[in-house]
Coordinates of C-alpha atoms (C1' of nucleotides) in Angstrom, one line a residue:
Chain A
M1 CA 1.7 23.0 -22.8
P2 CA 4.4 25.5 -23.5
L3 CA 6.7 24.3 -26.1
S4 CA 9.5 23.8 -23.6
T5 CA 7.6 21.9 -21.0
A6 CA 8.8 18.4 -20.1
F7 CA 6.4 15.6 -19.4
S8 CA 6.6 12.1 -18.3
V9 CA 4.5 9.1 -18.9
S10 CA 3.5 6.5 -16.4
A11 CA 4.6 2.9 -17.0
D12 CA 1.3 1.2 -16.3
R13 CA -0.3 1.8 -19.7
P14 CA 0.9 2.3 -23.3
A15 CA 3.0 5.4 -23.6
A16 CA 1.5 6.2 -27.1
N17 CA -2.0 6.5 -25.7
Q18 CA -0.9 8.9 -23.0
I19 CA 0.9 11.0 -25.5
V20 CA -2.1 11.1 -27.7
E21 CA -4.2 12.5 -24.9
R22 CA -1.7 15.0 -23.8
L23 CA -1.0 16.3 -27.2
R24 CA -4.7 16.4 -28.2
T25 CA -5.6 18.4 -25.1
A26 CA -2.7 20.8 -25.7
I27 CA -3.8 21.2 -29.4
V28 CA -7.4 21.8 -28.6
R29 CA -6.5 24.4 -26.0
L30 CA -4.3 26.1 -28.5
E31 CA -1.3 25.7 -26.2
L32 CA 0.2 24.1 -29.3
P33 CA -0.6 26.8 -31.9
P34 CA -1.9 25.8 -35.3
G35 CA 0.9 25.8 -37.8
Q36 CA 3.5 24.9 -35.2
M37 CA 6.0 22.3 -36.2
L38 CA 6.4 19.2 -34.0
S39 CA 9.7 17.3 -33.9
E40 CA 9.4 13.6 -33.2
S41 CA 12.8 13.5 -31.5
D42 CA 12.0 16.7 -29.5
L43 CA 8.7 15.3 -28.3
A44 CA 10.4 12.0 -27.4
E45 CA 12.9 13.8 -25.3
R46 CA 10.2 15.9 -23.6
F47 CA 8.1 12.8 -22.8
G48 CA 11.1 10.8 -21.7
V49 CA 10.5 8.0 -24.3
S50 CA 11.9 7.0 -27.6
R51 CA 10.6 8.2 -31.0
T52 CA 8.6 5.0 -31.5
P53 CA 5.6 5.7 -29.2
V54 CA 5.7 9.3 -30.2
R55 CA 5.4 8.3 -33.9
E56 CA 2.5 6.0 -33.1
A57 CA 0.7 8.8 -31.2
L58 CA 1.3 11.2 -34.1
I59 CA -0.2 8.7 -36.6
K60 CA -3.4 8.5 -34.5
L61 CA -3.6 12.3 -34.2
A62 CA -3.1 12.7 -37.9
Q63 CA -6.0 10.4 -38.6
Q64 CA -8.1 12.5 -36.3
G65 CA -7.2 15.6 -38.3
F66 CA -5.2 17.4 -35.7
I67 CA -1.8 17.2 -37.2
E68 CA -0.4 16.8 -40.7
V69 CA 2.7 14.7 -41.6
R70 CA 4.7 15.9 -44.5
P71 CA 7.2 13.2 -45.4
Q72 CA 10.8 14.2 -44.9
R73 CA 9.7 17.7 -44.1
G74 CA 8.1 17.8 -40.7
T75 CA 4.9 17.3 -38.7
F76 CA 2.7 20.3 -38.1
I77 CA -0.3 21.2 -36.1
T78 CA -3.0 21.7 -38.7
K79 CA -4.3 25.2 -39.1
I80 CA -8.0 25.8 -38.6
R81 CA -9.8 25.3 -41.8
P82 CA -13.1 27.3 -41.7
K83 CA -14.6 25.1 -44.4
E84 CA -13.9 22.0 -42.4
L85 CA -15.6 23.5 -39.4
L86 CA -18.7 24.3 -41.4
E87 CA -18.7 20.7 -42.5
A88 CA -18.4 19.5 -38.9
R89 CA -21.4 21.7 -38.0
F90 CA -23.4 20.2 -40.9
I91 CA -22.5 16.7 -39.9
R92 CA -23.3 17.4 -36.2
E93 CA -26.7 18.8 -37.2
A94 CA -27.5 15.8 -39.2
I95 CA -26.5 13.3 -36.6
E96 CA -27.6 15.1 -33.4
T97 CA -31.0 15.9 -34.8
A98 CA -31.4 12.3 -35.9
G99 CA -30.4 11.3 -32.3
I100 CA -33.1 13.7 -30.9
E101 CA -35.7 12.1 -33.1
R102 CA -34.8 8.8 -31.6
I103 CA -34.9 9.8 -27.9
V104 CA -37.5 12.4 -27.7
G105 CA -40.1 11.5 -25.1
R106 CA -38.2 8.3 -24.3
L107 CA -35.5 9.4 -21.9
D108 CA -35.1 7.2 -18.8
Q109 CA -35.0 8.9 -15.4
A110 CA -31.3 8.2 -14.9
T111 CA -30.3 10.0 -18.1
I112 CA -32.6 13.0 -17.2
S113 CA -31.0 13.3 -13.8
K114 CA -27.6 13.1 -15.3
C115 CA -28.3 15.8 -17.8
R116 CA -29.8 18.1 -15.2
L117 CA -26.7 17.6 -13.1
L118 CA -24.5 18.5 -16.1
L119 CA -26.5 21.6 -16.5
E120 CA -25.7 22.5 -12.8
D121 CA -22.0 21.8 -13.6
Q122 CA -22.2 24.2 -16.5
K123 CA -23.7 26.9 -14.3
A124 CA -21.0 26.4 -11.7
A125 CA -18.3 26.5 -14.3
A126 CA -19.8 29.7 -15.7
S127 CA -19.9 31.4 -12.3
A128 CA -16.3 30.4 -11.7
E129 CA -15.5 31.5 -15.3
D130 CA -13.7 28.2 -15.7
V131 CA -13.6 27.8 -19.5
Y132 CA -12.3 24.3 -19.5
A133 CA -14.7 23.0 -16.8
F134 CA -17.5 24.5 -18.8
H135 CA -16.1 22.9 -21.9
R136 CA -16.0 19.5 -20.3
A137 CA -19.6 19.7 -19.0
D138 CA -20.7 20.8 -22.4
D139 CA -19.1 17.8 -24.0
A140 CA -20.6 15.5 -21.4
F141 CA -24.1 16.9 -21.9
H142 CA -24.0 16.2 -25.7
R143 CA -22.5 12.8 -25.0
A144 CA -25.2 11.9 -22.5
L145 CA -27.9 12.7 -25.1
A146 CA -26.0 10.7 -27.8
E147 CA -25.6 7.7 -25.5
A148 CA -29.3 7.8 -24.7
T149 CA -29.9 6.6 -28.3
G150 CA -28.3 3.3 -27.4
F151 CA -25.8 3.7 -30.2
E152 CA -22.3 3.6 -28.8
R153 CA -20.4 5.0 -31.8
L154 CA -22.7 7.9 -32.1
S155 CA -21.2 9.8 -29.2
S156 CA -17.6 9.2 -30.3
L157 CA -18.5 10.4 -33.8
I158 CA -20.0 13.5 -32.4
E159 CA -17.1 14.0 -30.1
G160 CA -14.8 13.8 -33.1
E161 CA -16.7 16.5 -35.0
K162 CA -16.9 18.6 -31.8
A163 CA -13.2 18.3 -31.3
L164 CA -12.6 19.9 -34.7
M165 CA -14.6 22.9 -33.6
D166 CA -13.1 23.0 -30.2
R167 CA -10.2 25.3 -31.0
V168 CA -12.6 28.0 -32.2
R169 CA -14.9 27.4 -29.3
I170 CA -12.0 27.9 -26.9
L171 CA -11.0 31.1 -28.7
S172 CA -14.5 32.5 -28.3
L173 CA -15.0 31.2 -24.8
K174 CA -11.9 33.0 -23.8
T175 CA -12.9 36.4 -25.2
T176 CA -16.7 36.6 -24.9
P177 CA -18.0 33.5 -23.3
P178 CA -21.7 33.2 -24.0
F179 CA -22.1 30.8 -21.0
K180 CA -25.6 31.7 -20.1
R181 CA -26.9 31.5 -23.6
L182 CA -25.5 28.1 -24.1
I183 CA -26.8 26.8 -20.8
S184 CA -30.3 28.1 -21.6
Q185 CA -30.2 26.4 -25.0
H186 CA -29.1 23.2 -23.4
K187 CA -31.9 23.4 -20.9
A188 CA -34.4 24.1 -23.7
I189 CA -33.3 21.1 -25.6
L190 CA -33.4 18.8 -22.6
D191 CA -36.9 20.1 -21.5
A192 CA -38.3 19.6 -24.9
V193 CA -36.9 16.1 -25.2
V194 CA -38.2 15.2 -21.8
A195 CA -41.6 16.7 -22.6
G196 CA -41.7 14.7 -25.8
D197 CA -42.1 17.8 -27.9
R198 CA -40.3 16.6 -31.1
Q199 CA -40.5 19.8 -33.2
K200 CA -39.4 22.0 -30.3
A201 CA -36.5 19.7 -29.4
L202 CA -35.3 19.6 -33.0
S203 CA -35.6 23.3 -33.5
H204 CA -33.7 24.1 -30.3
M205 CA -30.9 21.7 -31.2
R206 CA -30.6 23.1 -34.7
K207 CA -30.5 26.6 -33.4
H208 CA -27.9 25.7 -30.8
L209 CA -25.6 24.1 -33.3
R210 CA -26.0 26.8 -36.0
E211 CA -25.0 29.4 -33.5
L212 CA -21.8 27.6 -32.5
L213 CA -19.7 29.2 -35.2
T214 CA -21.0 32.7 -35.1
T215 CA -17.7 33.8 -33.7
L216 CA -15.7 32.2 -36.5
P217 CA -15.3 35.3 -38.7
Q218 CA -14.2 37.4 -35.8
A219 CA -11.8 34.8 -34.5
S220 CA -10.3 34.3 -38.0
R221 CA -9.6 38.0 -38.2
D222 CA -8.3 38.3 -34.6
H223 CA -5.9 35.3 -35.1
P224 CA -5.2 35.0 -38.8
Q225 CA -2.1 33.0 -38.1
F226 CA -4.2 30.2 -36.7
F227 CA -6.4 29.9 -39.8
T228 CA -5.9 28.8 -43.4
E229 CA -8.1 31.7 -44.5
T230 CA -10.0 34.5 -42.9
I231 CA -13.8 34.6 -43.2
D232 CA -15.7 37.7 -44.3
P233 CA -18.8 37.8 -42.1
S234 CA -20.8 39.4 -44.8
S235 CA -20.2 36.5 -47.2
D236 CA -22.5 33.5 -47.4
W237 CA -20.3 31.4 -45.1
A238 CA -23.2 30.7 -42.9
E239 CA -25.3 29.3 -45.7
T240 CA -24.0 25.9 -45.1
D241 CA -26.6 24.3 -42.8
S242 CA -29.0 21.7 -43.9
G243 CA -31.6 24.3 -44.9
A244 CA -34.1 22.6 -42.7
P245 CA -36.5 25.0 -41.1
L246 CA -35.9 25.7 -37.4
Chain B
M1 CA -5.5 -12.8 -49.8
P2 CA -4.9 -16.3 -48.6
L3 CA -3.1 -16.5 -45.3
S4 CA 0.0 -17.9 -46.9
T5 CA 0.3 -15.4 -49.8
A6 CA 3.5 -13.3 -50.0
F7 CA 3.3 -9.7 -51.1
S8 CA 5.8 -7.0 -51.8
V9 CA 5.6 -3.3 -51.5
S10 CA 6.9 -0.8 -53.9
A11 CA 9.6 1.5 -52.8
D12 CA 8.2 4.7 -54.2
R13 CA 5.7 5.4 -51.5
P14 CA 5.4 4.7 -47.7
A15 CA 5.2 1.0 -47.1
A16 CA 2.7 1.5 -44.3
N17 CA 0.1 3.0 -46.6
Q18 CA 0.4 0.2 -49.1
I19 CA -0.1 -2.3 -46.3
V20 CA -3.1 -0.5 -45.0
E21 CA -4.8 -0.7 -48.5
R22 CA -4.0 -4.3 -49.1
L23 CA -5.1 -5.5 -45.7
R24 CA -8.2 -3.4 -45.8
T25 CA -9.2 -4.8 -49.1
A26 CA -8.5 -8.3 -47.9
I27 CA -10.5 -7.8 -44.8
V28 CA -13.5 -6.3 -46.5
R29 CA -13.5 -9.1 -49.0
L30 CA -13.4 -11.6 -46.1
E31 CA -10.2 -13.1 -47.5
L32 CA -9.0 -12.4 -44.0
P33 CA -11.8 -13.9 -42.0
P34 CA -13.2 -12.1 -38.9
G35 CA -11.7 -13.5 -35.7
Q36 CA -8.5 -14.4 -37.6
M37 CA -5.3 -13.6 -35.7
L38 CA -2.7 -11.5 -37.4
S39 CA 1.0 -11.7 -36.4
E40 CA 3.0 -8.6 -36.9
S41 CA 6.2 -10.5 -37.6
D42 CA 4.3 -12.9 -39.9
L43 CA 2.9 -10.0 -41.9
A44 CA 6.3 -8.3 -42.0
E45 CA 7.8 -11.4 -43.5
R46 CA 5.0 -11.7 -46.1
F47 CA 5.2 -8.1 -47.1
G48 CA 9.0 -8.2 -47.2
V49 CA 9.4 -5.3 -44.7
S50 CA 10.2 -5.0 -41.0
R51 CA 7.6 -4.9 -38.2
T52 CA 7.6 -1.2 -37.9
P53 CA 5.6 -0.2 -41.0
V54 CA 3.3 -3.2 -40.4
R55 CA 2.6 -1.9 -36.9
E56 CA 1.8 1.6 -38.2
A57 CA -0.6 0.1 -40.7
L58 CA -2.3 -1.9 -38.0
I59 CA -2.7 1.2 -35.9
K60 CA -4.5 2.9 -38.7
L61 CA -6.7 -0.1 -39.4
A62 CA -7.5 -0.4 -35.7
Q63 CA -8.7 3.2 -35.6
Q64 CA -10.9 2.4 -38.5
G65 CA -12.5 -0.5 -36.6
F66 CA -11.2 -3.3 -38.8
I67 CA -8.8 -4.9 -36.3
E68 CA -8.4 -5.1 -32.6
V69 CA -5.1 -5.0 -30.8
R70 CA -5.0 -6.9 -27.5
P71 CA -1.8 -6.0 -25.8
Q72 CA 0.6 -8.9 -25.3
R73 CA -2.0 -11.2 -26.7
G74 CA -2.4 -10.6 -30.4
T75 CA -4.0 -8.6 -33.1
F76 CA -7.3 -9.9 -34.5
I77 CA -9.6 -9.1 -37.4
T78 CA -12.7 -7.8 -35.7
K79 CA -15.7 -10.0 -35.8
I80 CA -18.8 -8.4 -37.4
R81 CA -20.9 -6.7 -34.7
P82 CA -24.5 -6.5 -35.9
K83 CA -25.2 -3.6 -33.5
E84 CA -22.4 -1.7 -35.0
L85 CA -23.8 -2.2 -38.4
L86 CA -27.2 -0.9 -37.4
E87 CA -25.5 2.1 -36.0
A88 CA -23.6 2.6 -39.3
R89 CA -26.9 2.4 -41.1
F90 CA -28.5 5.0 -38.7
I91 CA -25.5 7.3 -39.2
R92 CA -25.6 6.9 -42.9
E93 CA -29.3 7.7 -43.0
A94 CA -28.8 10.8 -41.0
I95 CA -25.9 12.1 -43.1
E96 CA -26.9 11.0 -46.5
T97 CA -30.4 12.3 -46.2
A98 CA -29.0 15.6 -45.0
G99 CA -26.8 15.6 -48.1
I100 CA -29.8 15.0 -50.3
E101 CA -31.6 17.9 -48.7
R102 CA -28.6 20.0 -49.7
I103 CA -28.3 19.0 -53.3
V104 CA -31.8 18.3 -54.4
G105 CA -32.6 20.2 -57.6
R106 CA -29.1 21.8 -57.6
L107 CA -27.0 19.1 -59.3
D108 CA -24.7 20.5 -61.9
Q109 CA -24.6 18.8 -65.3
A110 CA -21.2 17.2 -64.8
T111 CA -22.3 15.4 -61.7
I112 CA -25.5 14.2 -63.3
S113 CA -23.5 12.8 -66.2
K114 CA -21.1 11.1 -63.8
C115 CA -23.8 9.5 -61.8
R116 CA -25.6 8.2 -64.9
L117 CA -22.3 6.8 -66.1
L118 CA -21.9 5.0 -62.8
L119 CA -25.3 3.6 -63.1
E120 CA -24.2 2.1 -66.5
D121 CA -21.1 0.7 -64.8
Q122 CA -23.4 -1.0 -62.2
K123 CA -25.5 -2.5 -64.9
A124 CA -22.4 -3.8 -66.7
A125 CA -21.0 -5.2 -63.5
A126 CA -24.4 -6.9 -62.8
S127 CA -24.5 -8.5 -66.2
A128 CA -21.0 -9.7 -65.8
E129 CA -21.9 -10.8 -62.2
D130 CA -18.7 -9.1 -61.1
V131 CA -19.4 -8.5 -57.4
Y132 CA -16.4 -6.3 -56.8
A133 CA -16.9 -4.1 -59.8
F134 CA -20.5 -3.6 -58.7
H135 CA -19.3 -2.8 -55.3
R136 CA -16.8 -0.2 -56.6
A137 CA -19.4 1.5 -58.8
D138 CA -21.9 1.5 -55.8
D139 CA -19.3 3.2 -53.7
A140 CA -18.5 5.7 -56.4
F141 CA -22.2 6.5 -56.8
H142 CA -22.8 7.4 -53.2
R143 CA -19.5 9.3 -53.1
A144 CA -20.5 11.3 -56.2
L145 CA -23.7 12.4 -54.5
A146 CA -21.8 13.2 -51.3
E147 CA -19.2 15.3 -53.0
A148 CA -21.9 17.2 -54.8
T149 CA -22.7 18.8 -51.4
G150 CA -19.4 20.6 -51.6
F151 CA -18.4 19.1 -48.3
E152 CA -15.1 17.1 -48.6
R153 CA -15.2 15.2 -45.4
L154 CA -18.8 14.0 -46.0
S155 CA -17.9 11.4 -48.5
S156 CA -15.0 10.1 -46.5
L157 CA -17.2 9.8 -43.5
I158 CA -19.9 7.9 -45.5
E159 CA -17.2 5.7 -46.9
G160 CA -16.0 4.8 -43.4
E161 CA -19.5 3.8 -42.4
K162 CA -20.0 2.0 -45.6
A163 CA -16.8 0.1 -45.1
L164 CA -18.1 -1.3 -41.8
M165 CA -21.1 -2.7 -43.6
D166 CA -19.1 -3.9 -46.6
R167 CA -18.3 -7.4 -45.2
V168 CA -22.0 -8.2 -44.9
R169 CA -22.7 -6.7 -48.2
I170 CA -20.1 -8.9 -49.8
L171 CA -21.6 -11.9 -48.2
S172 CA -25.0 -11.1 -49.5
L173 CA -23.8 -10.1 -52.9
K174 CA -22.1 -13.4 -53.3
T175 CA -25.1 -15.5 -52.4
T176 CA -28.2 -13.6 -53.6
P177 CA -27.0 -10.4 -55.4
P178 CA -30.0 -8.0 -55.6
F179 CA -28.2 -6.1 -58.4
K180 CA -31.3 -4.9 -60.2
R181 CA -33.1 -3.8 -57.2
L182 CA -30.1 -1.7 -56.0
I183 CA -29.6 -0.2 -59.4
S184 CA -33.3 0.8 -59.7
Q185 CA -33.1 2.4 -56.3
H186 CA -30.0 4.3 -57.2
K187 CA -31.8 5.5 -60.4
A188 CA -34.9 6.5 -58.4
I189 CA -32.7 8.6 -56.0
L190 CA -30.8 10.3 -58.8
D191 CA -33.9 11.0 -60.9
A192 CA -35.7 12.6 -57.9
V193 CA -32.7 14.7 -57.0
V194 CA -32.3 15.9 -60.6
A195 CA -36.1 16.6 -60.8
G196 CA -35.9 18.6 -57.5
D197 CA -38.4 16.4 -55.8
R198 CA -37.2 16.7 -52.3
Q199 CA -39.7 14.3 -50.6
K200 CA -39.3 11.6 -53.2
A201 CA -35.5 11.8 -53.1
L202 CA -35.4 11.5 -49.3
S203 CA -37.9 8.7 -49.3
H204 CA -35.9 6.7 -51.9
M205 CA -32.7 7.2 -50.1
R206 CA -34.1 6.2 -46.8
K207 CA -35.7 3.1 -48.3
H208 CA -32.5 2.2 -50.0
L209 CA -30.4 2.4 -46.9
R210 CA -32.9 0.6 -44.7
E211 CA -32.9 -2.3 -47.0
L212 CA -29.2 -2.7 -47.0
L213 CA -29.0 -4.9 -44.0
T214 CA -32.0 -7.1 -44.7
T215 CA -29.7 -10.0 -45.3
L216 CA -28.0 -9.6 -42.0
P217 CA -30.0 -12.2 -40.0
Q218 CA -29.5 -14.8 -42.7
A219 CA -25.8 -14.0 -43.0
S220 CA -25.3 -14.2 -39.3
R221 CA -26.8 -17.6 -39.2
D222 CA -25.0 -18.9 -42.3
H223 CA -21.6 -17.7 -41.0
P224 CA -21.8 -17.5 -37.2
Q225 CA -18.1 -17.7 -36.9
F226 CA -17.8 -14.3 -38.5
F227 CA -20.2 -12.6 -36.1
T228 CA -20.2 -11.7 -32.5
E229 CA -23.8 -12.8 -32.2
T230 CA -26.5 -14.1 -34.5
I231 CA -29.5 -12.1 -35.2
D232 CA -33.0 -13.4 -34.9
P233 CA -35.0 -12.0 -37.8
S234 CA -38.2 -12.0 -35.8
S235 CA -36.7 -9.7 -33.2
D236 CA -36.8 -6.0 -33.3
W237 CA -33.4 -5.6 -34.7
A238 CA -34.7 -3.6 -37.6
E239 CA -36.3 -1.0 -35.3
T240 CA -33.2 1.0 -35.2
D241 CA -33.8 3.5 -38.0
S242 CA -34.5 7.1 -37.4
G243 CA -38.2 6.5 -37.3
A244 CA -38.7 9.2 -39.9
P245 CA -41.5 8.4 -42.3
L246 CA -40.5 7.2 -45.7
Chain C
dT1 C1' 24.8 42.3 -56.0
dC2 C1' 23.1 38.3 -57.6
dT3 C1' 23.4 33.5 -58.7
dT4 C1' 24.8 28.9 -58.0
dG5 C1' 26.6 25.1 -55.8
dT6 C1' 27.8 22.5 -51.7
dG7 C1' 27.6 20.8 -47.3
dC8 C1' 25.4 20.3 -43.0
dA9 C1' 21.6 19.8 -39.9
dC10 C1' 17.4 18.6 -39.8
dT11 C1' 13.2 15.7 -41.1
dA12 C1' 10.3 11.2 -41.5
dG13 C1' 10.8 6.2 -42.9
dT14 C1' 12.6 1.8 -41.9
dA15 C1' 15.3 -2.0 -39.7
dT16 C1' 16.7 -4.4 -35.8
dA17 C1' 17.2 -5.7 -30.9
dC18 C1' 15.4 -6.0 -26.5
dA19 C1' 11.8 -5.9 -22.7
dA20 C1' 7.6 -7.4 -20.7
dG21 C1' 3.5 -9.9 -20.6
dT22 C1' 0.5 -14.1 -21.9
dC23 C1' -0.7 -18.7 -22.7
dG24 C1' -0.1 -23.5 -23.3
dA25 C1' 2.3 -27.7 -23.1
dA26 C1' 5.1 -30.7 -20.8
dA27 C1' 7.1 -32.3 -16.6
dG28 C1' 6.8 -33.6 -11.9
dA29 C1' 4.5 -34.4 -7.4
dG30 C1' 0.6 -36.2 -5.0
Chain D
dC1 C1' -5.2 -40.0 -13.1
dT2 C1' -5.2 -35.1 -11.4
dC3 C1' -3.3 -31.0 -10.0
dT4 C1' 0.6 -27.9 -9.8
dT5 C1' 4.6 -25.7 -11.5
dT6 C1' 7.8 -24.3 -14.6
dC7 C1' 9.6 -23.3 -18.8
dG8 C1' 9.5 -21.8 -23.4
dA9 C1' 7.5 -20.0 -27.5
dC10 C1' 4.8 -16.8 -28.7
dT11 C1' 2.6 -11.9 -28.5
dT12 C1' 2.8 -6.5 -28.5
dG13 C1' 5.5 -2.5 -26.6
dT14 C1' 9.7 0.2 -26.7
dA15 C1' 14.5 1.6 -27.6
dT16 C1' 18.1 2.5 -30.8
dA17 C1' 20.5 2.8 -35.2
dC18 C1' 20.6 3.6 -39.8
dT19 C1' 18.7 5.3 -44.5
dA20 C1' 17.1 8.6 -47.5
dG21 C1' 15.2 13.0 -48.6
dT22 C1' 14.6 18.2 -47.7
dG23 C1' 15.8 22.9 -47.0
dC24 C1' 18.6 26.4 -45.4
dA25 C1' 22.9 28.8 -44.6
dC26 C1' 27.0 30.0 -46.5
dA27 C1' 30.6 30.3 -49.4
dA28 C1' 32.4 30.6 -54.2
dG29 C1' 32.0 32.5 -58.5
dA30 C1' 30.2 35.8 -62.2

DNA sequence: TCTTGTGCACTAGTATACAAGTCGAAAGAG
DNA sequence: CTCTTTCGACTTGTATACTAGTGCACAAGA
């Protein structure tokens, strides 16, 4: 979403929700760069609505950590905070491995088929070099596994943590997309879960998650304006996982 | 907060935030009963402000899961959903045990002192039979351990999950407060963490968390109007933990 | 040149008015 | 009595106007 683009909202559902979705997508895709200031009145004009629904959308996005409202000063796209991403990874490892524990060897056939289909989607997106399609399929794969636990909020929680990491993921997918590696990791996780091999499933999931931010130091140096700080790859920034053995 | 009470907000900080805090406290303490309808205009009148800040407060509370907005119909305090509580417990077990893994044997002296002080607070509150004071000290204890991981969002995440369980906790604390049991569990967790006994610390934390909802079936039968469904204690409702051994 | 003040253009926060949908009670027809 | 219809009193959603605070440009003074 270039900063000058005009959008319109449909009348059949609340404008605020539509604005949330559009802005969130634009933020995650870095079309709205971190640090960028947002003007409520400007957004209202571009969306063709009044300030009220825009404000309500911004409140929601602020609670999700995507924007920061500084009273009487302005509203800004949050810069990427490496420490926050490491936390998100930690939290995801804790939750997603707990989820694995719960579903290993107990996946129903429908979920297995769904996951295998999503793996095909990922392969297709990788061949087409469609970063966003791959991204969507990746999300859906993790969500499918989370939903298989029978816990509804689990997937939305994971999605929230994922979203925080998405901007860096987009950066790295654009430069050096490790499509094949990610796909094979997903396949390994799924196979182990289906086979009921608890240790293997856990270890694959842990490895998968711990690798997600390997591009963080490089990205923070390539785009320092997007980050609150740059990360020195030689430092101990990676020593933030659970410490559990793979 | 009885339904007819009038409140006022101070002018030195955003009204919406003050309203969020007041309503949240009232909801958690069941002063605003689950299922109760809230009127924006009524709240505005009682707080002495216009509908706008009230609406913004309600949006935030809705995102936190405390209220539900049904367009053109009304805004309601959410009823307690047992399944949601079991999820919250599952998530807490995943996250808090991961936190324990990270801090076991590595607590600094300041944190240790702080935690011991909070244990004293809990004892004092138990003696005084002050449910809310105990509740606050309990929150602070878990938060202190979470913050010791060095991860800032961890404690706020835990607090969110705790808050969902708080209404049931308040119910059980009011009828049969297991103060002493909770305190000794806290002490056992802390001692094991300080001593660096990983297995013991994990097992104590797991046990502590899994016991938190033992009063859920009783509470759901005593106050069915607060719940979306009642829980049969003989059912397998408890079989929702991670399955990890104690 | 540097400092200081002053005003203007911006910001978010709040108040108020109106629009659009929902539900129930009362009125009227059979 | 029963069913139907209509009207009105609610609800949340949105638009608009106003308030109060921030910061920057720019001019006036040393």
